mmCIF file of C-alpha atoms in Angstrom:
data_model
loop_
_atom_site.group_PDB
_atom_site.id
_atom_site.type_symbol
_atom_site.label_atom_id
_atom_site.label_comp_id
_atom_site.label_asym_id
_atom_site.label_seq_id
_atom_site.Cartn_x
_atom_site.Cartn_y
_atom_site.Cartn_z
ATOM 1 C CA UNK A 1 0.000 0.000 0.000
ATOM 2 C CA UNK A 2 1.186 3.594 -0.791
ATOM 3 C CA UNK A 3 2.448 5.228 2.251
ATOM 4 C CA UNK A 4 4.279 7.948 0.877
ATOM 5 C CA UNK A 5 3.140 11.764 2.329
ATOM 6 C CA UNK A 6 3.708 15.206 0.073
ATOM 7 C CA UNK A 7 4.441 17.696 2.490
ATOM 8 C CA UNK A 8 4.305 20.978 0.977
ATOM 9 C CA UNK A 9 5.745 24.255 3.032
ATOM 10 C CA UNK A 10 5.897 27.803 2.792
ATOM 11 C CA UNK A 11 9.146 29.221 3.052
ATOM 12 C CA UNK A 12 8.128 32.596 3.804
ATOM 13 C CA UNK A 13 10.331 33.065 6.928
ATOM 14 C CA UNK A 14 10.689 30.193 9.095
ATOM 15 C CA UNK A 15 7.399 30.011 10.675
ATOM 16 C CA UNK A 16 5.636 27.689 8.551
ATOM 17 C CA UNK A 17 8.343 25.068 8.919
ATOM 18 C CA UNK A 18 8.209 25.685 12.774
ATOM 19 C CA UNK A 19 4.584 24.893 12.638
ATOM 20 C CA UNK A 20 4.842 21.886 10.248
ATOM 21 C CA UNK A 21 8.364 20.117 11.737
ATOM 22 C CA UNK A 22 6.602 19.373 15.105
ATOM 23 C CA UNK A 23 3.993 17.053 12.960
ATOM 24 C CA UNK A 24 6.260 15.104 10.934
ATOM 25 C CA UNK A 25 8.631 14.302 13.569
ATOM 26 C CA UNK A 26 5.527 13.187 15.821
ATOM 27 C CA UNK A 27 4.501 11.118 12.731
ATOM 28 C CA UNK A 28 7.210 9.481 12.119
ATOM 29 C CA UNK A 29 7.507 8.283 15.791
ATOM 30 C CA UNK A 30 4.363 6.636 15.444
ATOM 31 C CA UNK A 31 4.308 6.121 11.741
ATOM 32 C CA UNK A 32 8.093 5.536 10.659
ATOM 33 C CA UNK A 33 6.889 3.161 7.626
ATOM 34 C CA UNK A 34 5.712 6.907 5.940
ATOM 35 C CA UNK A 35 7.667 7.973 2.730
ATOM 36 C CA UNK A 36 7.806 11.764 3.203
ATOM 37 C CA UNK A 37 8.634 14.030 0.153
ATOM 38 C CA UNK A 38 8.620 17.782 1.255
ATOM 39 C CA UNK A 39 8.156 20.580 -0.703
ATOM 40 C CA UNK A 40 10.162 23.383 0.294
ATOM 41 C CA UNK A 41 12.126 26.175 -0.976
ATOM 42 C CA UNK A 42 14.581 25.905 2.023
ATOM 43 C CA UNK A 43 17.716 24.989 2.012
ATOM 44 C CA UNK A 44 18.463 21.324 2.594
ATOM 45 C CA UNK A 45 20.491 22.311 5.955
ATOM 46 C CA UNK A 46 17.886 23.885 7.608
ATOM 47 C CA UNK A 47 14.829 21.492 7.453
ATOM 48 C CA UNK A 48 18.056 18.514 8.778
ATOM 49 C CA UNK A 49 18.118 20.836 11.554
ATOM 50 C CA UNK A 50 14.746 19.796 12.465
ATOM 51 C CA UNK A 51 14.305 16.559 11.460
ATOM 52 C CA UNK A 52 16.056 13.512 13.061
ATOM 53 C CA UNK A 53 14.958 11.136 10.301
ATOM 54 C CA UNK A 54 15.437 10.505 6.492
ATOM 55 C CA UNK A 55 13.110 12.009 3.865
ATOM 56 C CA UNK A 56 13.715 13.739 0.097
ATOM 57 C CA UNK A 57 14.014 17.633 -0.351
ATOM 58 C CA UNK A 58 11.804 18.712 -3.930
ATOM 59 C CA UNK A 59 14.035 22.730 -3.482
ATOM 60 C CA UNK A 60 11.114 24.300 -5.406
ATOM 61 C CA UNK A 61 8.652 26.913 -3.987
ATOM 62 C CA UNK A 62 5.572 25.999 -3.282
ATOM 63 C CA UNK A 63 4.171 29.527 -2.636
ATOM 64 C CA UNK A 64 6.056 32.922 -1.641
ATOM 65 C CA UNK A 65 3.036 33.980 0.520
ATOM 66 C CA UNK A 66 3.620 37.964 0.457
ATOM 67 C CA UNK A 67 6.448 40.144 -0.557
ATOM 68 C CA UNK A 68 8.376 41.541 2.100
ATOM 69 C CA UNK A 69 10.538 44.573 2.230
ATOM 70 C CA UNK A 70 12.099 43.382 5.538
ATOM 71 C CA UNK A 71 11.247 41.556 8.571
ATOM 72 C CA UNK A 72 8.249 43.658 9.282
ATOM 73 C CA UNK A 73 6.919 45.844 6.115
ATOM 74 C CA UNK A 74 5.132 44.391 2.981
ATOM 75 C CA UNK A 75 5.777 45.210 -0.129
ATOM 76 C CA UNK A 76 1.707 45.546 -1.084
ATOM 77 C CA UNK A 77 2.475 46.673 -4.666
ATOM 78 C CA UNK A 78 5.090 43.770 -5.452
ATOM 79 C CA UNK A 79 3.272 41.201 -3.859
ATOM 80 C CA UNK A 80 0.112 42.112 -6.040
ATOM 81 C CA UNK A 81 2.272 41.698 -8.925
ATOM 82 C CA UNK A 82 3.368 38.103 -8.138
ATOM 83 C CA UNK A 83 -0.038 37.115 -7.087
ATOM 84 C CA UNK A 84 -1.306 38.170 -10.797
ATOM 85 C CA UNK A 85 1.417 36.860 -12.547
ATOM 86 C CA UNK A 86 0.875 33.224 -10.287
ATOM 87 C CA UNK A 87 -3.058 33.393 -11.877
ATOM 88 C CA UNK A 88 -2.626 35.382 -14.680
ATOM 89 C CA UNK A 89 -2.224 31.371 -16.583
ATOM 90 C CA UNK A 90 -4.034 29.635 -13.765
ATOM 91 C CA UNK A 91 -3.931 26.021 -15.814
ATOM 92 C CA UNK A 92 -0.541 26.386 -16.340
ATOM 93 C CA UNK A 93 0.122 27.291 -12.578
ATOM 94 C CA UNK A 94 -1.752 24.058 -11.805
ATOM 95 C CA UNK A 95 -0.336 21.976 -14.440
ATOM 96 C CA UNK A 96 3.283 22.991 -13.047
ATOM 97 C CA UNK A 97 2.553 21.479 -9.552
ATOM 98 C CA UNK A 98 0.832 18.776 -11.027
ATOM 99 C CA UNK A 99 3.848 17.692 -12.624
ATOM 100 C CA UNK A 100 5.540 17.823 -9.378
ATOM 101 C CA UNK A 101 3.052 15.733 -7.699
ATOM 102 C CA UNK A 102 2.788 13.292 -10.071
ATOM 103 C CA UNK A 103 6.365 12.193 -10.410
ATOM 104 C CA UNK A 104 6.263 11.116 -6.584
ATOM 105 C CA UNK A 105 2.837 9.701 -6.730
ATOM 106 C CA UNK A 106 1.808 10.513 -2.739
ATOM 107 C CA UNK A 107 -0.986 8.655 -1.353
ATOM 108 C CA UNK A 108 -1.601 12.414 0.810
ATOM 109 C CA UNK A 109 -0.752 15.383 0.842
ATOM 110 C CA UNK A 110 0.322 17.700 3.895
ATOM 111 C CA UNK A 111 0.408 21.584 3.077
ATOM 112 C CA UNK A 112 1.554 24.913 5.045
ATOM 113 C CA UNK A 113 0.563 26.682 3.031
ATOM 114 C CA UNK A 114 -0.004 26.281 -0.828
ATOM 115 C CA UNK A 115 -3.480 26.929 -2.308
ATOM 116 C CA UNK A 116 -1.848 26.261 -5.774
ATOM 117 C CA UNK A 117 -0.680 22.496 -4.392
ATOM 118 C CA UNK A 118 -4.263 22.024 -2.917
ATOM 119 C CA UNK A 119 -5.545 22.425 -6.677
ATOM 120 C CA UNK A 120 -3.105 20.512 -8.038
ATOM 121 C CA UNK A 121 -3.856 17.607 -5.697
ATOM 122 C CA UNK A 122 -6.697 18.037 -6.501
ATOM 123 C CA UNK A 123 -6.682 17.669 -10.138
ATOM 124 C CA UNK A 124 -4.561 14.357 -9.613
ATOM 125 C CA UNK A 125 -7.603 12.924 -7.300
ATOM 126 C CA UNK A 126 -5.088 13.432 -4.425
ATOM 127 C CA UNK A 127 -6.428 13.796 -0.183
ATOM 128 C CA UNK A 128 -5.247 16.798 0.951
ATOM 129 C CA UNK A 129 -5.007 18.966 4.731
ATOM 130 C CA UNK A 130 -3.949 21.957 4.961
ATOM 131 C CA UNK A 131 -2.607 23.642 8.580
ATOM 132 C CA UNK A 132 -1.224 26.677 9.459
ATOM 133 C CA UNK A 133 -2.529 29.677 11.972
ATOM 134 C CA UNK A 134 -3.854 31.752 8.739
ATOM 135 C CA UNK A 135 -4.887 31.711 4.772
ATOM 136 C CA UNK A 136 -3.062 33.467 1.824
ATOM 137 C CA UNK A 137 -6.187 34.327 1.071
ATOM 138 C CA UNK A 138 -7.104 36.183 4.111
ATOM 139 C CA UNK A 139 -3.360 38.181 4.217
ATOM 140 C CA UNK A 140 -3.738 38.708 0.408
ATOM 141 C CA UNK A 141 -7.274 40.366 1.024
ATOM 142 C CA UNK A 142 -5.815 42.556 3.533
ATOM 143 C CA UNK A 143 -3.614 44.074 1.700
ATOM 144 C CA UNK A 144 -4.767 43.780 -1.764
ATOM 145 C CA UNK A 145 -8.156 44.174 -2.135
ATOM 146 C CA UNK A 146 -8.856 47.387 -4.067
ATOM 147 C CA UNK A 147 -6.261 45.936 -6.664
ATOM 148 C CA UNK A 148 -7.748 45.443 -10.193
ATOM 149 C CA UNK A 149 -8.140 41.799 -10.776
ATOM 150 C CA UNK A 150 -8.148 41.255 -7.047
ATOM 151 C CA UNK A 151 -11.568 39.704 -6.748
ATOM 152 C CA UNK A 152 -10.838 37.230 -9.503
ATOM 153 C CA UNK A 153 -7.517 36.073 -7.474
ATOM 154 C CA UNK A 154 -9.432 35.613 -3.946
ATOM 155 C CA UNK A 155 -12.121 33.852 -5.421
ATOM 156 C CA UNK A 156 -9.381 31.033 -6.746
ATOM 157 C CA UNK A 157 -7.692 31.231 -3.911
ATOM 158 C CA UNK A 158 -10.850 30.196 -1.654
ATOM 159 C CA UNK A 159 -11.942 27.856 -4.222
ATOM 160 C CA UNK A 160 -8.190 25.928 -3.649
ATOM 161 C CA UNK A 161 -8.113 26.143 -0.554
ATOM 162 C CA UNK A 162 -11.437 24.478 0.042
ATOM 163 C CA UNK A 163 -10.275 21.753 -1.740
ATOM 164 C CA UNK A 164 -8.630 20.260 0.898
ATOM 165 C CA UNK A 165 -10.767 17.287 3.145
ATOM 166 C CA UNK A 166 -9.783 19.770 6.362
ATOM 167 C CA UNK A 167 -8.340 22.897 6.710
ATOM 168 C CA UNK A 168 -6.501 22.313 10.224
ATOM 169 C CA UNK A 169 -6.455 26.095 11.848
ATOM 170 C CA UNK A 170 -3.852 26.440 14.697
ATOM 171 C CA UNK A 171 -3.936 27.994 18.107
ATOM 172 C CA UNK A 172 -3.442 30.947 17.816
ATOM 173 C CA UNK A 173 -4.665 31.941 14.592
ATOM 174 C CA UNK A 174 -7.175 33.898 12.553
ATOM 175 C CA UNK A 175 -10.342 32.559 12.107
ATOM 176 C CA UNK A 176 -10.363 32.225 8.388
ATOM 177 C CA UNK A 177 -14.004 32.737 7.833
ATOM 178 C CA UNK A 178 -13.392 32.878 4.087
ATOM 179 C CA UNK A 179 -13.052 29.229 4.076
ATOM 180 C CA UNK A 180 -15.470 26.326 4.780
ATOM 181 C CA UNK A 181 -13.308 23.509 6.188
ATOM 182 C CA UNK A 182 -11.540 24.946 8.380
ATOM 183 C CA UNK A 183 -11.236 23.233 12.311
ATOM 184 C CA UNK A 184 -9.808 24.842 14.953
ATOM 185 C CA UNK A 185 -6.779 22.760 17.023
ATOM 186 C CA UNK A 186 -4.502 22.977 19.474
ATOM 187 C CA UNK A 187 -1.086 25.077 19.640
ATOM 188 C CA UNK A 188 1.460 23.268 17.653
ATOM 189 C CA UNK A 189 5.188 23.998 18.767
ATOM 190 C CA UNK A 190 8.588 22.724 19.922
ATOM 191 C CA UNK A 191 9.690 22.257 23.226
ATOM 192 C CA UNK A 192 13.757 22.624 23.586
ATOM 193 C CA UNK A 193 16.096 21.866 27.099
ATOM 194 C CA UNK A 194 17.288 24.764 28.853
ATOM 195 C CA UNK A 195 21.014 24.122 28.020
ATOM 196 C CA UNK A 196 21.581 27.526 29.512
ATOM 197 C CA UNK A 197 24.335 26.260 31.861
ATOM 198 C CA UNK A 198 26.229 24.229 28.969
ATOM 199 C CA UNK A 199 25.949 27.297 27.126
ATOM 200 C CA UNK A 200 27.598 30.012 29.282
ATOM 201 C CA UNK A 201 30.382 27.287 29.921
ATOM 202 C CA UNK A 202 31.216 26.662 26.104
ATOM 203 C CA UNK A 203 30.823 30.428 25.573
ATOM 204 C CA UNK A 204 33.057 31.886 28.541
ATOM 205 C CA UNK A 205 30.044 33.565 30.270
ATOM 206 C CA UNK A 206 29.881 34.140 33.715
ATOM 207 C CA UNK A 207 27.042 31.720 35.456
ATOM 208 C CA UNK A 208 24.972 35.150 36.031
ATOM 209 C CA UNK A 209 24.781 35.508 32.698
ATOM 210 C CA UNK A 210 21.109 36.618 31.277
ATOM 211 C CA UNK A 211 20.590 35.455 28.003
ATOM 212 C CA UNK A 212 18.374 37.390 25.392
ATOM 213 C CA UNK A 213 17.493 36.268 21.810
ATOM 214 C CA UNK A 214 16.840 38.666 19.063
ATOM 215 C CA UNK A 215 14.798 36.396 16.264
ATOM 216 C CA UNK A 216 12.931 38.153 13.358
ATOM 217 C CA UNK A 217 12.099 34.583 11.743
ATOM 218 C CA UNK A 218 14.427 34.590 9.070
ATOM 219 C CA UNK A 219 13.619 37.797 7.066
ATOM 220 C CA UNK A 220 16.328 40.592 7.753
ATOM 221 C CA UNK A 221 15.472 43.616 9.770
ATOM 222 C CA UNK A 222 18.111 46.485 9.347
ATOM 223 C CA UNK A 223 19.690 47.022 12.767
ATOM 224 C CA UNK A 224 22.729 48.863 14.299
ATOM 225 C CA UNK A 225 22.980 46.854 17.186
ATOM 226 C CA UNK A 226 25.929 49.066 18.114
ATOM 227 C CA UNK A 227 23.558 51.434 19.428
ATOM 228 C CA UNK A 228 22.299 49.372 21.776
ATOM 229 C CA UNK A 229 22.637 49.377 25.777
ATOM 230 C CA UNK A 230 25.016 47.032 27.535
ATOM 231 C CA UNK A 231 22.896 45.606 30.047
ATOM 232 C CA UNK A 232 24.977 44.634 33.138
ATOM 233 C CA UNK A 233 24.926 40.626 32.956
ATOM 234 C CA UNK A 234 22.999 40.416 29.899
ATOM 235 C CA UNK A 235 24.229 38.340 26.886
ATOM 236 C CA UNK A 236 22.795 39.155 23.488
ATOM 237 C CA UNK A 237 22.117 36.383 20.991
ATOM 238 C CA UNK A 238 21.909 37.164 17.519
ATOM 239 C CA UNK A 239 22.207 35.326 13.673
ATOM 240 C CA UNK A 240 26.348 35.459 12.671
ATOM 241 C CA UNK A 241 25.184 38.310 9.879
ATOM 242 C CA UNK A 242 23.886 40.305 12.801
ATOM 243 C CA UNK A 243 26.891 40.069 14.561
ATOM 244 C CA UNK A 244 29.281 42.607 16.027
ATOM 245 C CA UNK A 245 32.418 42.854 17.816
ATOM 246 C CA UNK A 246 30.963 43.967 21.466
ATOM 247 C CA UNK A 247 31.671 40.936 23.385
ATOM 248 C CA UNK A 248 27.999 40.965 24.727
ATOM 249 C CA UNK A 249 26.894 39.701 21.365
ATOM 250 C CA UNK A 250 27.170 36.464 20.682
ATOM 251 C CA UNK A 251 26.196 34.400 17.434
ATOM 252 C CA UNK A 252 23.380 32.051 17.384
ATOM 253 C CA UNK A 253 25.736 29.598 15.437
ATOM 254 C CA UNK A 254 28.434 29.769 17.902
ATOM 255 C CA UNK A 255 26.585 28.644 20.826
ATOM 256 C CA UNK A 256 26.771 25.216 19.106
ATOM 257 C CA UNK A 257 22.733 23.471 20.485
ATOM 258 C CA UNK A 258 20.332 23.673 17.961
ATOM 259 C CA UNK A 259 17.614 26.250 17.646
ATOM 260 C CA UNK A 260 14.811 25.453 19.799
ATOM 261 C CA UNK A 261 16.843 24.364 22.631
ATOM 262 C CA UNK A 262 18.489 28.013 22.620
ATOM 263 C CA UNK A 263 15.196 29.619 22.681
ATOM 264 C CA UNK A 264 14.382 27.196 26.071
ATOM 265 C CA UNK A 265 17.675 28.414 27.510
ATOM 266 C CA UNK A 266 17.137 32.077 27.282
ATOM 267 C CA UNK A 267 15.560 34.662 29.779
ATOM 268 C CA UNK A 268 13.960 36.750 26.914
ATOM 269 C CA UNK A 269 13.506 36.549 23.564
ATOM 270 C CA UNK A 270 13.185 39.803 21.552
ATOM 271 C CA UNK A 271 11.012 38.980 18.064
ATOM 272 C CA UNK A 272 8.047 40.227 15.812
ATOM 273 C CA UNK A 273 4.708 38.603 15.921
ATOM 274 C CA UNK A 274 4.582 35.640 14.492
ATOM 275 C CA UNK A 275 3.263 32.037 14.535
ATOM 276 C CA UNK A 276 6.514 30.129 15.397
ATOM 277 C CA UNK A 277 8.126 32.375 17.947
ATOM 278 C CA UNK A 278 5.193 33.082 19.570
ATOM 279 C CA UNK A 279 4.075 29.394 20.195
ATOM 280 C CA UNK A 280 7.435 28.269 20.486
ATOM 281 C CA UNK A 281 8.225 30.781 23.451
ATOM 282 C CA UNK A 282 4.710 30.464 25.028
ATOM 283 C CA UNK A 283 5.567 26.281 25.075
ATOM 284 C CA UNK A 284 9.354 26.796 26.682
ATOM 285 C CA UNK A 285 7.649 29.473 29.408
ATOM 286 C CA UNK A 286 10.378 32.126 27.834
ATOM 287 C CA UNK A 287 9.306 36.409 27.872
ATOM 288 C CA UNK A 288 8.476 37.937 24.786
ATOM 289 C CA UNK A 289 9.278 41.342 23.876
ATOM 290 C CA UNK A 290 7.644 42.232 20.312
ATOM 291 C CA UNK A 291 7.683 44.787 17.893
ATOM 292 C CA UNK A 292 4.501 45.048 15.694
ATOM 293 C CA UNK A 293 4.488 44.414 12.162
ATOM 294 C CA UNK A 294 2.221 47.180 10.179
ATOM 295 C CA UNK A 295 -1.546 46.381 8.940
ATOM 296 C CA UNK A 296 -0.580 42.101 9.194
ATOM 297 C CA UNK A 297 -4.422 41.039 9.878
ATOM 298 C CA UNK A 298 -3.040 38.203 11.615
ATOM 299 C CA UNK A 299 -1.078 39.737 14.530
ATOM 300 C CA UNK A 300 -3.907 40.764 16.726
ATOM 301 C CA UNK A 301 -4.933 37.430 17.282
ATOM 302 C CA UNK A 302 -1.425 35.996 18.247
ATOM 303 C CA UNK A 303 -0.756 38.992 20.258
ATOM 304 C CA UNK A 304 -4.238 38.778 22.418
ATOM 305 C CA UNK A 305 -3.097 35.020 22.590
ATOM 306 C CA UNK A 306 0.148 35.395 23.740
ATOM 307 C CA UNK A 307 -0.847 38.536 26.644
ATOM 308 C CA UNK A 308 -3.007 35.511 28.004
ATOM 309 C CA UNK A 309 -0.258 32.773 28.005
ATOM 310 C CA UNK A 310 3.154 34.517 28.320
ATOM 311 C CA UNK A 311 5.362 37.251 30.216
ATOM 312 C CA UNK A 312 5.117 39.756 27.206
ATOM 313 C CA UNK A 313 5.369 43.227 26.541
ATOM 314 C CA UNK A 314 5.252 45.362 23.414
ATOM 315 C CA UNK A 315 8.707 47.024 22.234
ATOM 316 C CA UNK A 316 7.980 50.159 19.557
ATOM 317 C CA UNK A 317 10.050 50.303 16.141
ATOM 318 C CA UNK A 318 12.210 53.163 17.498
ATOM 319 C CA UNK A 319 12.623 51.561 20.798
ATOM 320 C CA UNK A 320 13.653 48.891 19.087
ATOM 321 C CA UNK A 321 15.954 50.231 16.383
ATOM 322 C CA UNK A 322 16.846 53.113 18.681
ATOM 323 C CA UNK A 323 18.433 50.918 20.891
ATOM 324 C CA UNK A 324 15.770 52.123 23.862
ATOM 325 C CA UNK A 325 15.634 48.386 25.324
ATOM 326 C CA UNK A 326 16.963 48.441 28.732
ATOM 327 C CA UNK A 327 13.477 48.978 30.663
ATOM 328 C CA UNK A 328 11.758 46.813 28.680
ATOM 329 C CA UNK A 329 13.583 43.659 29.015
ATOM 330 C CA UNK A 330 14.876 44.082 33.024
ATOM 331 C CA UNK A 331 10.627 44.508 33.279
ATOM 332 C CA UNK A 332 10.040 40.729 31.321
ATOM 333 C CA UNK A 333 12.386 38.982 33.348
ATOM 334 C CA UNK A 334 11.786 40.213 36.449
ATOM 335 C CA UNK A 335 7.772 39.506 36.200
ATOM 336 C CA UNK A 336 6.603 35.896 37.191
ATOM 337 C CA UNK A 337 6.436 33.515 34.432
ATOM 338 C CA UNK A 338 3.098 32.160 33.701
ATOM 339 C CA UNK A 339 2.092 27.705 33.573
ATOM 340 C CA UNK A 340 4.046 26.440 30.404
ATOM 341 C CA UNK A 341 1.413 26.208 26.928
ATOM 342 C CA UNK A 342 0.964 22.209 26.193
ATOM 343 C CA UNK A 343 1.504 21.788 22.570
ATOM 344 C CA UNK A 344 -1.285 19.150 21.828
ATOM 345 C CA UNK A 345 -2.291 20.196 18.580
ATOM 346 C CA UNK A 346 0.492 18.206 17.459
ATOM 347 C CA UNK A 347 -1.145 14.611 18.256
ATOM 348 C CA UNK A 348 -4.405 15.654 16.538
ATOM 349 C CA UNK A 349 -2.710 17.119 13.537
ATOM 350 C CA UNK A 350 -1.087 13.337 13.191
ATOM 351 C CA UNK A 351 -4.381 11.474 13.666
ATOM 352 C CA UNK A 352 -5.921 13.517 11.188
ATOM 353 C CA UNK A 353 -2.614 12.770 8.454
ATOM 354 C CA UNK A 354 -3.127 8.509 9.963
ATOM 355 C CA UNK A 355 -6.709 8.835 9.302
ATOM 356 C CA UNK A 356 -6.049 10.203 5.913
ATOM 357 C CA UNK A 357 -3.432 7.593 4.813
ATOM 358 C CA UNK A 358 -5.124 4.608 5.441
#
């Protein structure tokens, strides 16, 4: 019997594959006779970083979800553009990840979050669920609305998306009343080990070391960190590109423990909202100091989410870039921390993929 899985996931940052990683390795734990094939436009490197087990890498995009100037700002006009050009030849769009589908011949398919896979599948007679905490649709709508041509491209959109047997919406996430299959789970996320200890010792830092991450989910942000305050015992943690030569900055690279077990080690973690680091931090009991991200429909919903589950305060854009942090994060990690999140929307986001392979 065919028991191979299609994974298809966004790579529009690195929330998507924080959302979707948690799944398959669950799966495969309870599953390991599952084929998976993903569908990403990530490097190689950084889905191995998440996944203990084998599976093949298709490198080709499966959707590029909105155009983005930087971490925080959309580029509204661009992203317009690519969504016309994607369904400008909407058979041909289809017939393109067709072709992709059909050379690996899944028995399901798993998508974060490609509308344009989901019609594909589709075509081919092939299951599908989607999950993720929002729609293209619904950001695209947002933004793009008063485009011409706009109403033709949401009405594919929600006609692709519905597609799918189940449209698996994640705590916390917008409702996504545009779309008639969705069901609301459980917060998917990562737990890590607080390897703060090991990491002070392999680093030099004294034991009173504080530890804050600065993590804009993969999409650069334009920072002088040199600017910023040095905080007596705190250690900054930021990507090697981000780096400078102030010996309170350290490189997430060098600490040498992979990603989510560096988030579990730190005191605070400075980010934007979003899906992955929100969750993530929530389900490792780590402070959140964020910085809001202009007119995205989706960040109300994580942030009233987040207030209720997590030490978490908001950081302005010229706080932030101003280097005007020092209040801010002494106030997070001196507040009590509230009961860890349980991440259960993991197990029923693998009984629904079970249910739909057999």
């Amino acid at each position: 019997m065919n028991k191979t899985l299609y994974c298809a996931i966004s790579f529009h940052g690195y929330g998507h594959i924080a959302q979707t990683i948690p799944v398959l390795e669950k799966l495969n734990e309870v599953r390991p006779d599952v084929r998976l094939v993903i569908q990403c436009a990530a490097p190689r490197a950084l889905l191995d970083a998440g996944l203990e087990f084998g599976f093949e890498h298709i490198e080709v995009e499966t959707d590029f979800g909105m155009v983005m100037k930087n971490a925080l700002d959309v580029d509204i006009e661009a992203s317009h553009r690519r969504y016309s050009s994607v369904h400008k030849d909407w058979d041909t769009t289809i017939k393109r990840a067709a072709g992709l589908l059909e050379s690996v011949r899944p028995a399901a398919v798993f998508s974060n979050i490609s509308y344009t896979v989901n019609a594909a599948a589709d075509r081919l007679s092939i299951p599908v669920i989607n999950m993720c905490s929002l729609s293209w649709v619904d950001i695209y709508k947002a933004y793009c609305a008063h485009y011409p041509g706009a109403t033709g491209i949401i009405g594919q959109m929600k006609e692709a998306y519905n597609k799918a047997e189940v449209f698996l919406g994640l705590t916390p996430g917008m409702p996504m009343t545009e779309l008639a299959n969705v069901r609301k789970i459980a917060t998917v996320a990562r737990t890590g080990v607080d390897r703060s200890g090991w990491i002070r010792e392999k680093t030099g830092l004294a034991r009173s070391a504080r530890l804050v991450l600065i993590s804009y989910g993969g999409v650069g942000l334009p920072m002088d960190f040199n600017c910023w305050p040095r905080l007596e015992d705190v250690i900054y943690i930021v990507a090697s590109k981000d780096i400078t030569t102030r010996e309170d900055f350290i490189s997430i690279e060098s600490v040498g423990v992979n990603y989510i077990d560096i988030l579990a080690s730190c005191d605070v973690v400075i980010t934007k909202p979003g899906y992955g680091m929100f969750a993530e931090s929530a389900c490792n009991g780590i402070p959140v100091l964020y910085t809001r991200r202009p007119g995205w429909p989706e960040e109300s919903y994580l942030v009233e989410w987040l207030k209720a589950n997590a030490v978490c305060d908001e950081l302005s854009r010229d706080d932030l870039q101003g280097g005007n942090i020092s209040e801010a994060v002494q106030g997070v990690m001196s507040r009590e921390r509230h009961n860890i999140v349980r991440a259960e929307g993991t197990m029923q986001a693998v009984d629904e993929l079970c249910r739909l392979l057999d």
